[in-house]
XYZ file of C-alpha atoms in Angstrom:
699
model
C -31.781 -10.760 -11.018
C -28.460 -12.919 -9.751
C -24.893 -11.938 -10.913
C -22.514 -14.849 -12.034
C -21.196 -16.474 -9.915
C -17.004 -16.012 -10.932
C -14.594 -19.251 -10.841
C -11.866 -17.570 -8.277
C -9.366 -20.149 -9.361
C -9.655 -19.304 -12.249
C -9.305 -15.847 -12.212
C -6.351 -15.751 -10.002
C -4.451 -17.773 -12.792
C -5.719 -14.609 -15.426
C -4.508 -11.933 -12.364
C -1.023 -13.786 -11.817
C -0.377 -14.047 -15.222
C -1.040 -10.323 -16.077
C 0.837 -9.385 -13.118
C 4.087 -11.075 -14.404
C 3.844 -10.402 -18.267
C 3.617 -7.056 -16.979
C 6.940 -6.997 -14.382
C 4.366 -5.961 -12.031
C 5.890 -8.588 -9.268
C 9.103 -9.629 -8.506
C 8.965 -13.424 -10.006
C 11.559 -15.291 -11.146
C 8.627 -17.762 -12.899
C 7.927 -16.292 -16.446
C 4.069 -16.116 -17.146
C 1.874 -19.105 -18.593
C 1.623 -17.852 -21.675
C -1.223 -20.376 -22.167
C -2.336 -21.312 -25.960
C -5.235 -20.196 -27.716
C -6.130 -23.232 -29.464
C -8.460 -21.517 -31.479
C -6.352 -19.786 -33.260
C -2.469 -20.702 -33.664
C -1.320 -17.390 -35.097
C -2.010 -16.164 -31.692
C 1.547 -15.412 -30.024
C 1.467 -14.332 -26.181
C 3.096 -10.705 -25.914
C 5.951 -9.452 -25.112
C 6.965 -6.880 -22.262
C 9.424 -5.767 -24.335
C 7.893 -5.195 -26.592
C 4.846 -3.466 -24.821
C 7.406 -0.990 -23.319
C 8.839 0.296 -26.440
C 5.170 0.980 -27.482
C 4.674 2.526 -24.288
C 7.602 4.780 -25.062
C 6.780 5.329 -28.446
C 3.376 7.150 -27.416
C 5.130 9.015 -24.153
C 7.397 10.373 -26.885
C 4.732 11.565 -29.378
C 2.243 12.597 -26.886
C 4.926 15.089 -25.468
C 5.111 16.189 -29.653
C 9.066 14.474 -29.335
C 8.729 13.216 -32.784
C 12.097 13.117 -32.936
C 12.580 10.667 -30.068
C 9.854 8.453 -31.265
C 11.564 8.602 -34.786
C 14.869 6.971 -32.963
C 12.806 4.291 -31.344
C 11.183 3.033 -34.725
C 14.153 3.283 -36.369
C 15.857 0.750 -33.661
C 13.241 -1.483 -32.581
C 10.067 -1.314 -35.918
C 12.340 0.176 -38.961
C 9.541 -0.811 -40.940
C 7.112 1.702 -39.895
C 9.911 4.527 -41.497
C 9.672 2.690 -45.233
C 5.735 2.755 -44.673
C 5.141 6.060 -46.345
C 1.752 6.637 -44.972
C 3.276 6.225 -41.663
C 6.261 8.477 -42.540
C 4.273 11.130 -44.144
C 1.914 11.019 -40.656
C 5.238 11.630 -38.637
C 6.877 14.481 -40.289
C 3.841 15.667 -40.896
C 3.400 16.007 -37.261
C 7.198 16.887 -36.753
C 6.171 19.769 -39.394
C 3.955 21.434 -36.832
C 6.533 20.597 -33.674
C 8.836 22.787 -35.060
C 5.639 26.177 -36.113
C 5.057 25.281 -32.400
C 8.521 25.969 -30.739
C 9.451 28.812 -33.208
C 8.026 32.191 -33.407
C 7.213 33.922 -36.015
C 10.081 34.954 -37.228
C 12.055 32.573 -36.552
C 9.882 29.908 -39.039
C 13.118 28.460 -40.675
C 14.121 25.669 -39.350
C 10.131 24.555 -40.312
C 10.937 25.725 -43.672
C 13.705 23.378 -44.007
C 12.418 20.349 -42.659
C 9.398 21.233 -45.139
C 11.550 21.308 -48.336
C 13.581 18.567 -47.378
C 11.569 15.634 -45.738
C 7.963 16.634 -45.530
C 7.619 17.225 -49.608
C 8.993 14.732 -50.621
C 7.270 12.565 -49.012
C 3.961 13.695 -49.811
C 4.958 12.178 -53.271
C 4.794 8.841 -52.672
C 3.080 8.566 -49.612
C -0.917 7.911 -51.210
C -3.892 9.445 -53.329
C -5.057 12.634 -50.930
C -0.703 13.173 -48.953
C -0.297 15.859 -51.682
C -3.356 17.444 -50.787
C -3.316 17.323 -46.963
C 0.769 18.079 -47.742
C -0.704 21.566 -49.401
C -3.561 22.103 -46.307
C -0.773 21.514 -43.591
C 0.923 24.988 -45.477
C -2.282 27.053 -44.110
C -0.579 26.537 -40.531
C 2.270 29.165 -41.440
C -0.578 32.040 -41.318
C -3.074 30.602 -39.202
C -1.908 31.195 -35.708
C -1.975 28.088 -33.054
C -4.417 29.854 -31.353
C -7.036 30.914 -33.329
C -9.789 28.191 -33.295
C -11.403 29.203 -35.976
C -8.846 28.386 -38.858
C -9.033 26.327 -41.268
C -6.508 24.064 -39.927
C -7.370 24.508 -35.713
C -7.231 20.766 -36.329
C -3.880 20.381 -37.080
C -2.377 22.639 -34.262
C -4.851 20.855 -31.688
C -2.357 18.800 -29.022
C -5.522 15.980 -29.634
C -3.700 15.012 -32.776
C -0.486 14.104 -30.866
C -2.617 11.552 -29.248
C -4.289 9.980 -32.237
C -0.591 10.131 -33.936
C 0.161 7.966 -31.145
C -2.967 5.837 -30.828
C -2.356 4.691 -34.680
C 1.253 4.234 -34.081
C 0.715 2.150 -31.199
C -2.247 -0.480 -33.288
C 0.600 -0.538 -36.268
C 3.122 -1.712 -33.903
C 1.104 -3.884 -31.641
C -0.308 -5.938 -34.891
C 3.163 -6.137 -36.694
C 4.982 -6.859 -32.762
C 2.547 -8.821 -31.415
C 3.466 -6.885 -29.023
C -1.009 -7.457 -27.379
C -1.883 -7.156 -23.974
C -2.020 -9.674 -21.189
C -4.726 -12.454 -21.557
C -6.827 -10.140 -19.045
C -6.662 -7.016 -19.970
C -8.529 -7.948 -23.022
C -10.996 -9.714 -21.132
C -11.577 -7.124 -19.140
C -12.396 -4.605 -22.464
C -14.324 -6.739 -23.845
C -16.330 -7.551 -21.018
C -16.491 -4.409 -19.713
C -17.817 -3.067 -23.168
C -20.202 -5.519 -23.387
C -21.525 -4.079 -19.897
C -22.564 -0.773 -21.295
C -23.840 -1.770 -24.072
C -25.829 -4.198 -22.300
C -26.735 -1.593 -19.551
C -27.448 0.678 -22.085
C -29.549 -1.195 -24.725
C -32.065 -2.575 -21.746
C -31.973 1.141 -20.065
C -30.903 -0.143 -16.919
C -28.103 1.559 -14.290
C -25.147 -0.535 -13.740
C -23.825 -1.400 -10.359
C -20.009 -0.512 -11.012
C -20.489 2.305 -13.651
C -18.619 4.890 -11.333
C -16.292 2.147 -11.688
C -15.847 1.060 -15.105
C -16.178 4.561 -16.655
C -12.385 5.364 -15.029
C -11.274 2.406 -15.704
C -12.039 2.307 -19.235
C -11.308 5.061 -21.296
C -14.058 6.665 -24.099
C -11.394 6.954 -26.069
C -9.481 4.566 -28.952
C -7.064 3.981 -30.975
C -7.522 4.715 -34.896
C -7.577 1.498 -36.333
C -4.316 0.083 -38.613
C -5.168 0.739 -41.798
C -4.577 -2.396 -44.268
C -2.190 -1.541 -46.812
C -3.361 -0.943 -50.540
C -2.399 -4.685 -51.980
C -4.128 -5.672 -49.214
C -7.673 -4.431 -50.580
C -6.982 -7.244 -53.696
C -8.343 -10.053 -50.853
C -10.833 -12.265 -50.887
C -14.281 -11.988 -49.865
C -14.864 -12.510 -46.125
C -17.383 -14.652 -44.717
C -20.305 -13.176 -43.844
C -20.362 -14.863 -40.205
C -16.680 -13.709 -39.528
C -17.690 -10.511 -40.379
C -20.742 -9.310 -38.464
C -19.357 -11.217 -35.612
C -16.469 -9.348 -34.959
C -18.416 -6.097 -35.940
C -20.846 -6.654 -33.058
C -18.498 -8.104 -31.184
C -15.906 -4.832 -30.246
C -18.942 -1.900 -32.251
C -16.938 -1.838 -35.679
C -18.954 -1.141 -38.938
C -19.615 -3.374 -41.496
C -16.491 -1.820 -43.633
C -14.686 -1.594 -40.383
C -14.504 -5.368 -40.021
C -14.060 -5.973 -43.376
C -10.613 -3.823 -43.486
C -9.837 -4.768 -40.157
C -9.964 -8.676 -41.560
C -8.042 -6.874 -44.622
C -5.359 -5.893 -42.337
C -5.255 -9.166 -40.027
C -5.428 -11.056 -43.795
C -8.344 -12.702 -43.163
C -7.396 -14.180 -39.444
C -10.727 -13.654 -37.298
C -9.373 -14.309 -34.013
C -6.021 -12.162 -34.905
C -8.191 -8.860 -36.177
C -10.278 -9.551 -32.527
C -7.432 -9.528 -30.892
C -6.287 -6.207 -32.989
C -9.670 -4.137 -32.305
C -9.583 -5.021 -28.601
C -6.448 -3.516 -27.782
C -7.649 -0.195 -29.546
C -9.729 -0.081 -26.833
C -7.958 2.268 -23.591
C -7.265 1.215 -19.933
C -6.378 3.312 -17.282
C -3.374 1.404 -16.813
C -2.444 3.011 -13.798
C -6.418 2.351 -11.912
C -5.652 -1.227 -13.512
C -2.398 -1.543 -12.355
C -4.480 -0.901 -8.246
C -7.059 -3.577 -8.723
C -4.741 -5.741 -9.262
C -2.731 -5.740 -6.394
C -5.846 -4.999 -4.279
C -7.119 -8.296 -5.700
C -3.486 -9.866 -5.053
C -2.796 -8.718 -1.521
C -6.597 -9.936 0.047
C -5.809 -13.650 -1.616
C -1.894 -13.080 -0.128
C -0.177 -13.351 -3.951
C 1.891 -10.592 -2.895
C 3.340 -8.885 0.607
C 0.906 -6.431 1.845
C 3.771 -4.477 3.849
C 2.610 -2.103 6.459
C -0.162 -1.258 3.997
C -3.635 -3.031 3.570
C -4.685 -3.462 0.126
C -4.649 -0.283 -1.336
C -8.295 1.204 -0.107
C -8.082 1.845 3.673
C -10.317 3.635 5.673
C -12.290 3.664 9.151
C -15.878 2.588 9.210
C -16.991 4.554 11.619
C -15.765 7.769 10.620
C -15.646 8.342 6.659
C -12.660 9.290 4.627
C -12.737 13.015 4.473
C -11.640 15.251 1.494
C -12.547 16.612 -1.432
C -12.572 14.302 -5.068
C -11.451 15.646 -7.696
C -13.800 15.816 -10.366
C -13.133 12.684 -11.437
C -14.218 11.137 -8.259
C -10.674 10.000 -7.357
C -9.727 10.039 -3.878
C -6.128 8.988 -2.828
C -5.303 6.162 -0.745
C -2.620 5.885 2.364
C -0.467 4.939 0.174
C -1.176 6.860 -2.811
C -2.967 5.396 -4.870
C -6.569 6.232 -6.167
C -9.415 5.354 -4.927
C -12.728 5.527 -6.998
C -15.817 6.806 -5.235
C -18.643 4.562 -6.842
C -21.316 5.033 -3.967
C -23.803 5.787 -6.302
C -24.487 2.634 -8.077
C -27.537 0.653 -7.406
C -28.310 -3.102 -8.958
C -27.443 -4.875 -5.642
C -30.059 -4.816 -2.747
C -28.094 -7.090 -1.022
C -24.737 -5.062 -1.230
C -26.663 -1.791 -0.298
C -27.443 -3.009 3.055
C -23.803 -4.144 3.431
C -22.650 -1.225 3.189
C -25.035 0.315 5.422
C -24.578 -2.545 8.067
C -20.695 -2.108 7.560
C -20.725 1.605 8.508
C -22.715 0.930 11.264
C -20.515 -0.957 12.984
C -18.692 0.594 15.971
C -16.134 -1.515 16.999
C -14.132 -3.026 13.941
C -11.957 -0.039 13.043
C -10.182 -0.786 9.218
C -12.201 -1.692 6.402
C -10.862 -3.308 3.373
C -13.084 -2.725 0.657
C -14.620 -6.279 0.159
C -18.355 -7.355 -0.099
C -19.298 -11.132 -0.138
C -18.699 -13.593 -3.036
C -21.899 -15.320 -4.347
C -19.488 -18.309 -4.219
C -19.863 -18.279 -0.223
C -23.658 -18.338 -0.685
C -23.778 -18.094 3.097
C -26.099 -16.613 5.891
C -25.476 -12.700 5.724
C -23.260 -12.561 8.541
C -23.130 -9.083 9.491
C -24.485 -6.995 11.838
C -24.748 -4.029 13.005
C -23.204 -1.864 16.195
C -21.292 -3.498 19.210
C -22.283 -6.790 18.676
C -20.736 -7.271 15.517
C -17.508 -7.389 17.231
C -17.933 -7.765 21.340
C -16.770 -11.674 20.677
C -13.866 -11.426 18.716
C -11.117 -12.646 20.822
C -7.295 -12.499 18.848
C -6.539 -15.882 18.343
C -4.365 -18.253 20.438
C -2.124 -19.226 17.647
C -1.190 -17.439 14.601
C 2.058 -19.360 13.483
C 0.370 -21.603 11.073
C 0.323 -18.421 8.401
C 4.248 -17.613 8.562
C 4.444 -20.039 5.419
C 2.055 -18.649 3.522
C 3.459 -15.432 4.082
C 6.503 -16.730 3.304
C 5.574 -17.462 -0.061
C 4.122 -14.059 -1.169
C 6.261 -11.828 -3.863
C 6.995 -8.499 -3.438
C 4.970 -5.853 -5.452
C 7.524 -4.047 -7.713
C 4.881 -1.770 -10.130
C 6.026 -0.309 -13.096
C 9.591 1.483 -11.963
C 11.245 0.847 -15.271
C 9.076 3.055 -17.518
C 8.637 6.548 -18.768
C 6.382 8.170 -17.012
C 3.278 7.996 -18.965
C 1.482 11.637 -19.996
C -2.197 11.916 -19.724
C -4.425 13.039 -22.678
C -5.790 16.577 -21.502
C -9.332 14.690 -22.073
C -9.024 11.954 -19.319
C -10.062 13.088 -15.985
C -7.215 12.384 -13.265
C -7.015 12.992 -9.779
C -3.834 15.977 -9.970
C -0.787 15.633 -7.877
C -1.948 18.267 -5.437
C -5.696 16.517 -4.936
C -3.489 13.215 -4.302
C -1.389 14.895 -1.748
C -4.181 16.289 0.161
C -5.760 13.454 -0.023
C -2.962 11.482 1.173
C -2.453 13.465 4.382
C -6.397 13.148 4.660
C -6.286 9.171 5.018
C -2.617 9.151 7.456
C -4.929 11.411 9.684
C -8.122 9.463 9.312
C -6.455 5.505 10.222
C -4.037 7.290 13.143
C -7.646 7.908 14.665
C -8.488 4.513 14.349
C -5.231 2.543 16.093
C -7.341 1.557 18.760
C -8.996 -1.371 17.742
C -11.412 -3.786 19.218
C -9.707 -6.670 21.137
C -6.282 -4.614 19.809
C -7.180 -6.258 16.301
C -5.766 -3.791 14.476
C -6.564 -4.056 10.414
C -2.878 -6.046 9.061
C -4.072 -8.237 12.508
C -7.475 -9.137 10.778
C -5.897 -9.197 7.362
C -3.303 -12.082 8.660
C -5.978 -13.866 10.207
C -7.932 -13.936 7.470
C -5.275 -15.444 4.577
C -4.620 -17.685 7.852
C -8.359 -19.201 8.350
C -7.920 -19.235 4.128
C -4.672 -21.896 4.304
C -6.013 -23.867 7.026
C -9.030 -24.422 5.200
C -7.194 -25.257 1.889
C -4.515 -27.291 3.396
C -8.382 -30.103 4.569
C -7.315 -28.506 7.612
C -11.341 -28.271 8.483
C -10.774 -29.404 12.506
C -8.367 -26.453 12.940
C -10.469 -23.661 10.742
C -13.808 -24.378 13.281
C -11.210 -24.305 16.689
C -9.388 -20.905 15.833
C -12.526 -19.481 14.356
C -14.644 -20.266 17.746
C -11.848 -19.059 19.326
C -12.441 -15.511 17.750
C -15.791 -15.368 17.184
C -18.178 -17.870 19.542
C -21.580 -16.368 17.112
C -19.679 -16.605 13.389
C -20.900 -20.809 12.673
C -24.379 -19.970 14.372
C -24.593 -16.872 11.289
C -23.109 -19.325 8.995
C -24.363 -23.305 9.509
C -23.470 -24.666 5.742
C -20.326 -23.424 6.007
C -19.548 -25.521 9.373
C -21.388 -27.899 7.707
C -19.035 -27.783 4.789
C -16.225 -27.711 7.265
C -17.347 -30.828 9.175
C -17.987 -32.680 5.905
C -14.688 -32.230 5.223
C -13.519 -33.343 8.447
C -15.492 -36.398 8.520
C -13.965 -37.326 4.464
C -10.484 -37.277 5.856
C -11.444 -39.433 8.894
C -12.890 -41.831 6.455
C -9.568 -41.715 4.334
C -7.876 -43.091 7.292
C -9.662 -45.381 8.304
C -11.217 -43.907 11.035
C -14.650 -44.462 10.553
C -15.883 -44.706 14.633
C -14.248 -41.339 14.660
C -15.963 -39.589 11.314
C -18.954 -41.078 12.606
C -18.945 -39.003 16.177
C -18.425 -36.264 13.442
C -21.750 -36.638 12.355
C -23.432 -37.042 15.023
C -22.394 -33.923 16.738
C -22.452 -31.852 13.722
C -23.660 -32.967 10.314
C -26.849 -34.403 11.752
C -28.496 -31.802 14.072
C -27.221 -29.252 11.578
C -29.699 -30.902 8.400
C -32.033 -31.245 10.703
C -32.463 -27.583 10.941
C -31.917 -27.035 7.709
C -34.039 -29.644 5.056
C -31.936 -28.502 2.145
C -28.364 -30.249 3.684
C -30.492 -33.732 4.599
C -29.394 -35.062 0.296
C -25.712 -33.764 0.830
C -25.851 -35.471 4.180
C -26.698 -38.764 3.017
C -24.089 -38.158 0.016
C -21.566 -37.590 2.594
C -22.703 -41.070 4.884
C -21.828 -42.941 1.204
C -18.726 -42.487 1.655
C -18.543 -44.921 4.182
C -18.823 -47.655 1.413
C -15.878 -46.838 -0.407
C -12.408 -47.354 -0.130
C -10.745 -45.377 2.426
C -8.323 -43.671 -0.786
C -11.921 -42.797 -2.469
C -13.470 -41.482 -0.008
C -10.281 -38.312 -1.041
C -10.560 -38.394 -4.154
C -14.700 -37.661 -4.433
C -12.729 -34.299 -4.611
C -12.919 -31.916 -1.982
C -12.983 -28.611 -2.770
C -10.776 -27.115 -1.082
C -9.995 -24.234 -3.107
C -13.411 -23.188 -3.544
C -14.488 -23.519 -0.012
C -11.581 -21.451 1.449
C -12.341 -18.609 -0.497
C -16.338 -18.899 0.991
C -14.342 -19.004 3.796
C -12.076 -16.128 3.393
C -14.882 -14.034 1.966
C -17.268 -14.555 4.569
C -15.220 -14.214 7.552
C -12.950 -11.700 6.167
C -16.883 -9.559 5.965
C -17.509 -10.587 9.364
C -14.503 -8.531 10.010
C -14.838 -5.682 8.146
C -12.952 -6.692 5.091
C -14.709 -6.309 1.539
C -14.447 -7.867 -1.313
C -11.846 -7.068 -4.368
C -13.314 -4.519 -6.656
C -11.789 -6.476 -9.763
C -14.341 -9.448 -8.664
C -17.070 -6.992 -8.445
C -16.573 -5.933 -11.898
C -16.049 -9.957 -12.774
C -18.854 -10.659 -11.709
C -21.598 -7.910 -13.113
C -19.467 -8.048 -16.331
C -19.961 -11.745 -16.447
C -24.143 -11.593 -15.701
C -24.404 -9.460 -18.342
C -22.424 -11.409 -20.788
C -24.259 -14.249 -20.344
C -27.649 -11.976 -20.443
C -26.752 -10.174 -23.873
C -25.304 -13.193 -25.625
C -29.419 -15.133 -24.857
C -30.368 -11.823 -26.815
C -28.238 -12.145 -29.307
C -29.466 -16.202 -29.419
C -25.972 -17.090 -30.335
C -22.621 -18.716 -29.054
C -19.493 -16.039 -28.232
C -17.098 -16.875 -31.140
C -14.540 -15.196 -28.836
C -14.942 -16.716 -25.481
C -13.003 -19.567 -25.325
C -9.807 -16.715 -26.756
C -10.783 -15.351 -23.597
C -10.413 -17.430 -21.157
C -14.032 -16.596 -20.634
C -15.952 -19.662 -20.059
C -13.582 -21.077 -17.299
C -14.794 -17.340 -15.515
C -17.962 -18.767 -15.386
C -16.924 -22.486 -14.341
C -18.697 -23.443 -11.559
C -16.037 -24.489 -8.816
C -17.583 -23.986 -5.626
C -18.153 -26.529 -2.941
C -21.332 -28.359 -3.850
C -23.000 -27.831 -0.825
C -22.770 -23.924 -1.251
C -25.567 -24.036 -4.917
C -27.842 -26.569 -2.918
C -28.041 -23.654 0.286
C -28.057 -21.028 -2.428
C -31.672 -19.939 -1.895
C -31.362 -19.469 1.394
C -28.082 -17.275 0.583
C -27.619 -13.768 0.776
C -25.745 -13.686 -2.900
C -25.956 -10.439 -4.616
C -28.820 -9.532 -6.565
C -29.121 -7.400 -10.085
C -31.880 -4.964 -9.427
C -32.007 -3.728 -12.853
C -34.771 -1.212 -12.726
C -38.388 -1.308 -13.955
C -36.544 -2.048 -17.371
C -36.052 -6.515 -17.610
C -34.994 -8.732 -20.050
C -37.753 -11.315 -21.193
C -35.844 -14.099 -22.795
C -38.378 -16.541 -24.288
C -38.689 -20.963 -22.968
C -38.125 -21.356 -27.146
C -34.785 -19.581 -27.376
C -32.192 -22.221 -27.541
C -28.357 -21.977 -27.953
C -26.310 -24.400 -30.539
C -23.370 -25.765 -28.671
C -21.088 -25.246 -31.646
C -21.382 -21.739 -31.453
C -23.603 -21.356 -34.341
C -27.008 -19.515 -34.144
C -30.160 -21.227 -32.700
C -32.107 -22.830 -34.193
C -35.060 -21.272 -32.707
C -36.473 -17.767 -32.952
C -37.694 -16.088 -29.752
C -40.791 -16.527 -30.844
C -43.931 -18.418 -32.879
C -41.233 -21.015 -33.116
C -39.816 -19.646 -36.173
C -36.966 -21.524 -37.440
C -34.368 -19.060 -38.460
C -31.781 -19.593 -41.482
C -28.124 -18.446 -40.726
C -28.022 -16.667 -43.777
C -30.738 -15.188 -43.837
C -30.087 -13.588 -40.266
C -26.298 -12.552 -41.553
C -28.713 -11.296 -45.083
C -31.148 -8.966 -42.626
C -28.172 -7.832 -40.390
C -26.295 -6.616 -43.513
C -29.066 -4.673 -45.338
C -30.987 -3.579 -42.557
C -27.247 -2.356 -40.110
C -29.309 -4.296 -37.351
C -28.132 -6.435 -34.468
C -28.535 -9.388 -34.388
C -31.501 -10.023 -31.918
C -33.550 -7.345 -33.772
C -32.827 -9.244 -37.203
C -33.965 -12.810 -35.704
C -37.224 -11.031 -34.018
C -37.834 -9.769 -37.842
C -37.663 -12.375 -39.222
C -39.791 -14.550 -36.233
C -42.202 -11.800 -37.527
C -42.193 -13.067 -41.049
C -41.998 -16.690 -40.910
C -38.259 -16.395 -41.851
C -37.952 -14.735 -45.046
C -35.316 -12.710 -45.539
C -36.885 -10.834 -48.469
C -40.117 -10.209 -46.943
C -38.562 -8.544 -44.053
C -36.570 -6.200 -46.468
C -39.282 -5.616 -48.617
C -41.821 -4.499 -45.975
C -38.945 -2.538 -43.815
C -38.470 -0.860 -47.758
C -41.863 -0.436 -48.144
């Protein structure tokens, strides 16, 4: 199976919005905060509110309940007015007082018990007084006694539970949701993991996403008692929410009650309960931004730097983390097996003795070009320094400075999270620096930073439509590049042809066609049709030739990926994640035989939109796109499967051409607690009759 192409422009817009929303880059313009037409009630995230929530979480995870209460009092007094939440905070404060004191010095804990905890227990909620009596056992059972009835109360894990609960409550009440990209990533990764587990296949990005999306989730915010009298919710909404974020039916109902029936707000509350490793996500975003020339690289190549001829040495931590030159964490995911082309690329790249510095990047399927990687010294023997790099100066001046999270409190890691220790990071940093210092003697004196600037310069020229200059520069650097990438050369010459037509220089345009487009099309039959369509521009007015839409941004991206790969610059890991997860998202909803209710909300539909040059798709049969070898377990979707355009259920089951009513599908899902696809397949066996299916199951 082929992985899905990624709309780089849509992805870039989301990533820039994320970086601005989280104040990671120095930029005076505000985040875009695009309107969410599918749910007008959803508001944009507030950085200040999210920062307050993170500080409260850090205080509670450290056991400093007083600091958290002070923050509540200053920024969210409604929490202290809710006796249910206040009781939980006071109960944790009581445990912390016992933890700090000695067996002989229990005075502060007893005073707090009498003054605050006992009175609150009487009015918090029905079970609160029983919990109050139970926590009193902490007086007689030691905190190190793992067999005591109050071992859970003593456990530090309880700190993280109450911190997560308060975070869930605050997010919903303050509308301090994560940026769209962060939520989209959570959702796509969770679907990807579920799809791979259900199909019994190995994910190509398993090592990466296991560290990025943490197993722990924040506890759900429970609705107030008065909301339990809310009107029944539409079963379609209940099932959509339950299966989107892996909730029980009752859990989905409670979530809808808390959101007062707003499906999209309930979904947003639930998706934000999933926890990402913030430091790792920031590094992935930084790597992407440096690769695309959005932020300055400083004296560093993006995030992960190592020599090709001599792999990074040193002992990884148990979680597989390495340190890079700048102290960021790198992840070893070399064991992932999915893409044949990726495996061969890695082998080829590591055998390139001439290229010294690798930026972790792999070919973008949007380029759909001939594989340009070679092995041995042949890879770099013809590389030459560019004659003029002045055209990249303007692009560099536009880059923003990466500032990181300097204004936050240090996050306190959960003891259950696998993180690299400071000592391991320091050791790996020294190893990385030593390794890089050994690789200072570059081929043709082109070091990693220069290669990086060269590729960005080529991208800038292509995005401006300066195709002739691009071809000239690349031929000066590597005369063999276009011989291995004829489709890319054809696309660039198309741009040159259309620009000349737009300027009225038909003679010059025909010269380009005769010298380049014709011979290239003669050697590749797939290019004949695009050649004919290109020549038709001679019949249009001059201005129309340019309007026909030169996909310059997509072409520039294809060029950046292909030429970057030629120099040993691999694609950002975020693109690998997005490509794999977008593919499984599509396949998952084929299995579910319906459209995703939330894909527009999370911009998933725009990420899948094909904005690549037309020629790219026409030549895809010749390209070495990254394929997904998912093992022996293959997903088979019947040709009769249809997905309705309005997001509802399909009118067709996957076998027997049996029409399944939406209510029948929902009934089987509800009574048998089955996924949608299984319910549809069962209905197909019994002519779409839900009652018959249920009777047969319970017979």
